[in-house]
Tab-separated table of C-alpha atoms in Angstrom:
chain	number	residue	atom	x	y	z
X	1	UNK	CA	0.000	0.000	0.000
X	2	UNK	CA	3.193	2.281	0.768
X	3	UNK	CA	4.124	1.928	-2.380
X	4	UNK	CA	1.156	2.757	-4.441
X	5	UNK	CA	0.556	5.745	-2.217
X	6	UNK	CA	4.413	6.890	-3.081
X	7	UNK	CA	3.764	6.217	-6.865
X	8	UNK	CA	-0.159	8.376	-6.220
X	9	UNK	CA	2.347	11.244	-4.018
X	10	UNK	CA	4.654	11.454	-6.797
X	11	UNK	CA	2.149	11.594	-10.197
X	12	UNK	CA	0.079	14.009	-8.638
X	13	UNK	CA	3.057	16.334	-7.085
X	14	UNK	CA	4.122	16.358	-10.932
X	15	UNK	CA	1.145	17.316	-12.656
X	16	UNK	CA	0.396	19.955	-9.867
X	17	UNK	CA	4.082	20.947	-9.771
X	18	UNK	CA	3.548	21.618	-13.511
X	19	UNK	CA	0.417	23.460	-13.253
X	20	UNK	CA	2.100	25.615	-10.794
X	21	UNK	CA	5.253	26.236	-12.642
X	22	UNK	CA	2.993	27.356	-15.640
X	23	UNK	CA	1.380	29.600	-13.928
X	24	UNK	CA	4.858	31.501	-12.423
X	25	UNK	CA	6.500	31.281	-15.933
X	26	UNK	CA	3.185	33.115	-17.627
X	27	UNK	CA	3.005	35.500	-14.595
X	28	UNK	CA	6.682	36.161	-15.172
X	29	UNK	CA	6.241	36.688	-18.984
X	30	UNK	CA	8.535	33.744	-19.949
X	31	UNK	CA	7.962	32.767	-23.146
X	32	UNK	CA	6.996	28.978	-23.316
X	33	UNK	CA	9.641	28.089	-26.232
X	34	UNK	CA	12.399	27.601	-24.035
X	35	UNK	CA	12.575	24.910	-21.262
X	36	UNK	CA	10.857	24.028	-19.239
X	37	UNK	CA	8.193	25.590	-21.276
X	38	UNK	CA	7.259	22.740	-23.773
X	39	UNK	CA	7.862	19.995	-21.397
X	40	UNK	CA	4.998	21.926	-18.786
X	41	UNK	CA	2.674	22.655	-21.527
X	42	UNK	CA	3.009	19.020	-22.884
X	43	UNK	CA	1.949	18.033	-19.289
X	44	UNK	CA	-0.813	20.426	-18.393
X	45	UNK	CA	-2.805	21.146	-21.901
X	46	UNK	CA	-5.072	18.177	-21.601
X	47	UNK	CA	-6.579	20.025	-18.964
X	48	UNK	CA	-5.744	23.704	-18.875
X	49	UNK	CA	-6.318	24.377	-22.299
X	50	UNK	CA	-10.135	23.111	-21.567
X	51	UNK	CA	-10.555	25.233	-18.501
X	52	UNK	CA	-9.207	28.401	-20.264
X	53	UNK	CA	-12.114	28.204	-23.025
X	54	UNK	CA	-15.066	27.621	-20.132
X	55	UNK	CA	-13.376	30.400	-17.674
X	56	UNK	CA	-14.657	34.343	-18.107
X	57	UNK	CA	-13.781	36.265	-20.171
X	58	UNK	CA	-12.458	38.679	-17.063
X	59	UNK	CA	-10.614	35.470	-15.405
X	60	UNK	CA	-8.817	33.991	-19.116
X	61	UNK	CA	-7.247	37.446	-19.347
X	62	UNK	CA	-6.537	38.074	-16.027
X	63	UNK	CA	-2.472	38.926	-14.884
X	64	UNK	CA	-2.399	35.648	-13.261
X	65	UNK	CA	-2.814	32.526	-15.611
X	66	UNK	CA	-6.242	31.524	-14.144
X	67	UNK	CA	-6.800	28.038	-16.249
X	68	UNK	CA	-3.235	26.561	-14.722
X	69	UNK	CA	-3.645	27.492	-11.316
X	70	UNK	CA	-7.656	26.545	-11.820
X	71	UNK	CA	-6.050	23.622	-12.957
X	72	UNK	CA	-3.700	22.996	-9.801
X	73	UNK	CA	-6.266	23.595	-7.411
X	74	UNK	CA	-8.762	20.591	-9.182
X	75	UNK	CA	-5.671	18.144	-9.307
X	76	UNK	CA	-5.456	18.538	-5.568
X	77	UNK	CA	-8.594	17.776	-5.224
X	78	UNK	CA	-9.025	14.578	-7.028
X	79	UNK	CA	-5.643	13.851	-5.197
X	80	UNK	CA	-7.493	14.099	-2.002
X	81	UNK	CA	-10.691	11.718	-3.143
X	82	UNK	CA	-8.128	9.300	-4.532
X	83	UNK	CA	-5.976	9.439	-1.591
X	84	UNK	CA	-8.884	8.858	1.184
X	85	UNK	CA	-10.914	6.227	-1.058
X	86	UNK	CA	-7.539	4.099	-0.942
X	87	UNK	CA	-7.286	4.891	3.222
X	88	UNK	CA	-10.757	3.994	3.565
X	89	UNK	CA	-11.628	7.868	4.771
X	90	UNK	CA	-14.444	8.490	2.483
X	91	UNK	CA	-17.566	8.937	4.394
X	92	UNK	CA	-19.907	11.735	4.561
X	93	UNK	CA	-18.083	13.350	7.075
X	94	UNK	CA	-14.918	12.884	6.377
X	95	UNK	CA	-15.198	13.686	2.989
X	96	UNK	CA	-16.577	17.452	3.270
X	97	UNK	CA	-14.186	17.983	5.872
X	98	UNK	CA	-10.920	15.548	4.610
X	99	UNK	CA	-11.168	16.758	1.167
X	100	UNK	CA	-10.363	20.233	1.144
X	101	UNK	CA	-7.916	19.416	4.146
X	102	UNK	CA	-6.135	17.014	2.359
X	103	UNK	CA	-6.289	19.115	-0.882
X	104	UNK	CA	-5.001	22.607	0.376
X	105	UNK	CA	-2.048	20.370	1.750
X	106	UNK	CA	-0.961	19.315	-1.437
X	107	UNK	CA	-1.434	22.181	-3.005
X	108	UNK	CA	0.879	23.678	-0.170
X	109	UNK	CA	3.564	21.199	-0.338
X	110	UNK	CA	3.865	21.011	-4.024
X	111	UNK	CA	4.452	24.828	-4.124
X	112	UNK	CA	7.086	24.382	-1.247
X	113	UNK	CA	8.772	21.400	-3.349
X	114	UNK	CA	8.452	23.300	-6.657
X	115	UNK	CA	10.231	26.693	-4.884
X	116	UNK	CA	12.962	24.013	-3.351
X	117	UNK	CA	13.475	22.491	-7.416
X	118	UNK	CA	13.576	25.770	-9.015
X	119	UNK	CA	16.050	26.917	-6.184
X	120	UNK	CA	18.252	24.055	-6.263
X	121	UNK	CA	18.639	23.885	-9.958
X	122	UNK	CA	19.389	27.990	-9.698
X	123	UNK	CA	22.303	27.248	-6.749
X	124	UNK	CA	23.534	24.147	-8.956
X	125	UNK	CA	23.936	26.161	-12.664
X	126	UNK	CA	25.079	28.709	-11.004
X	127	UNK	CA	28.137	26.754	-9.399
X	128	UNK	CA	28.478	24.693	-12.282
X	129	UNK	CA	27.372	26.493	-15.700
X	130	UNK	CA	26.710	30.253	-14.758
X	131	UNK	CA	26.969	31.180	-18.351
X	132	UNK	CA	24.326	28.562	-19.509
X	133	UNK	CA	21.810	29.739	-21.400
X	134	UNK	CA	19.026	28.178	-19.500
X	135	UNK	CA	21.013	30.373	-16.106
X	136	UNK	CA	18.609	33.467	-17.096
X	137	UNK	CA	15.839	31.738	-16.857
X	138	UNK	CA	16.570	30.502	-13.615
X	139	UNK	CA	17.359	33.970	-12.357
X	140	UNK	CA	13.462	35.161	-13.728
X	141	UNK	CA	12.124	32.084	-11.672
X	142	UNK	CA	14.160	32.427	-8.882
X	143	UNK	CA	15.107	36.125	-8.497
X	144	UNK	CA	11.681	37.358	-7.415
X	145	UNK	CA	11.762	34.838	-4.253
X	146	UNK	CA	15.502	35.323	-3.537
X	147	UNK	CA	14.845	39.328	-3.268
X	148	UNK	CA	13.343	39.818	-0.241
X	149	UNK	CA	16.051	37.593	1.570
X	150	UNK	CA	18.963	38.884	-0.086
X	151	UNK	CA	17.464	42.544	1.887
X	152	UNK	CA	17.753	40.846	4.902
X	153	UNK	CA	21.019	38.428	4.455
X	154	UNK	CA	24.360	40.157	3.214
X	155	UNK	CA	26.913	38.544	1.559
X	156	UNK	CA	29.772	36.547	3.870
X	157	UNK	CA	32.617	36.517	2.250
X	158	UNK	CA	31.310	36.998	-1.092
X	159	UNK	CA	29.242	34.444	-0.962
X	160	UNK	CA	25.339	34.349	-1.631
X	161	UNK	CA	23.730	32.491	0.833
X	162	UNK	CA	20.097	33.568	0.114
X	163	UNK	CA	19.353	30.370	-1.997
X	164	UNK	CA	19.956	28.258	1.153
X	165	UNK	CA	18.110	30.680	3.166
X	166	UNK	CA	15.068	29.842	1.207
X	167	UNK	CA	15.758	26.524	0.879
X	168	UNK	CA	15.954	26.274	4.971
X	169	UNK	CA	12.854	28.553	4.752
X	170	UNK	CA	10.895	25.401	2.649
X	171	UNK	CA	12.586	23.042	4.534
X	172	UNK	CA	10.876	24.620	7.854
X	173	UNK	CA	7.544	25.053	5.911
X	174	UNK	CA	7.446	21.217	5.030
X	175	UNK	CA	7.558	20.481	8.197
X	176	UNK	CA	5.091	23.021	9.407
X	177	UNK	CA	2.800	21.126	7.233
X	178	UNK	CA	3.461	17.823	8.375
């Protein structure tokens, strides 16, 4: 059962992970050509693309990218049906009180896992491959979190250590969450 409810953890984290990460790259104006664009959209237009046509008017051309996050919210819930049908939680009660529980968890953790991706990639290229092309993209991701840490956290020795900062920061919120 462990297992299966690893394999249901780790599908669902992905496709909401993706939703998510949609939603930051249109809010940050990156263009979908480069990666991760086409890989996301590959995952996430059998079901965003449908939710953008039913959405208003007002909401499809909103700032935000309503369909994806739309789209990130309904995966989390279905996670949370799935997830207490297989632990045998799906009664009356439990279910109008479980499901939205359960759901704004997930949701929760897979931003806090997405922000801890995006920031470990950014630390790792920029160790590794500063110059690579895919290193400005990053820094659009990445920049807007790092900002309000790097106000608070100077330098030591030259060194950056705002990326670890909000990495601890996740860390802390992951566990907040349980």
């Amino acid at each position: 059962m462990s297992v299966l409810l690893f394999l249901l953890d780790t599908l669902f984290f992905a496709l909401i992970a993706a939703c998510l990460l949609r939603a930051w790259m249109n809010t940050r104006r990156i263009r979908m050509t480069q990666q991760p664009g086409p890989f996301v959209m590959a995952l996430t237009n059998w079901l965003v693309g449908p939710l953008r046509r039913v959405l208003p008017r007002r909401l499809a051309q909103h700032d935000m990218d309503m369909g994806s996050l739309l789209a990130a919210v309904m995966l989390s819930l279905l996670y949370a049906v799935v997830l207490l049908a297989l632990v045998g939680g799906l009664s009356a009660v439990m279910g109008l009180v479980g499901i939205p529980l359960v759901a704004i968890k997930m949701l929760l953790r897979s931003t806090i896992q997405l922000i801890m991706l995006l920031a470990f990639a950014y630390a790792i290229l920029s160790w590794v491959q500063p110059q690579a092309p895919v290193m400005h993209l990053m820094g659009r991701l990445v920049e807007p979190l790092l900002a309000p840490i790097r106000r608070v956290v100077p330098l030591i020795g030259g060194v950056d250590l705002s990326v670890l900062v909000l990495i601890l920061l996740m860390q802390v919120g992951l566990l907040v969450l349980g």
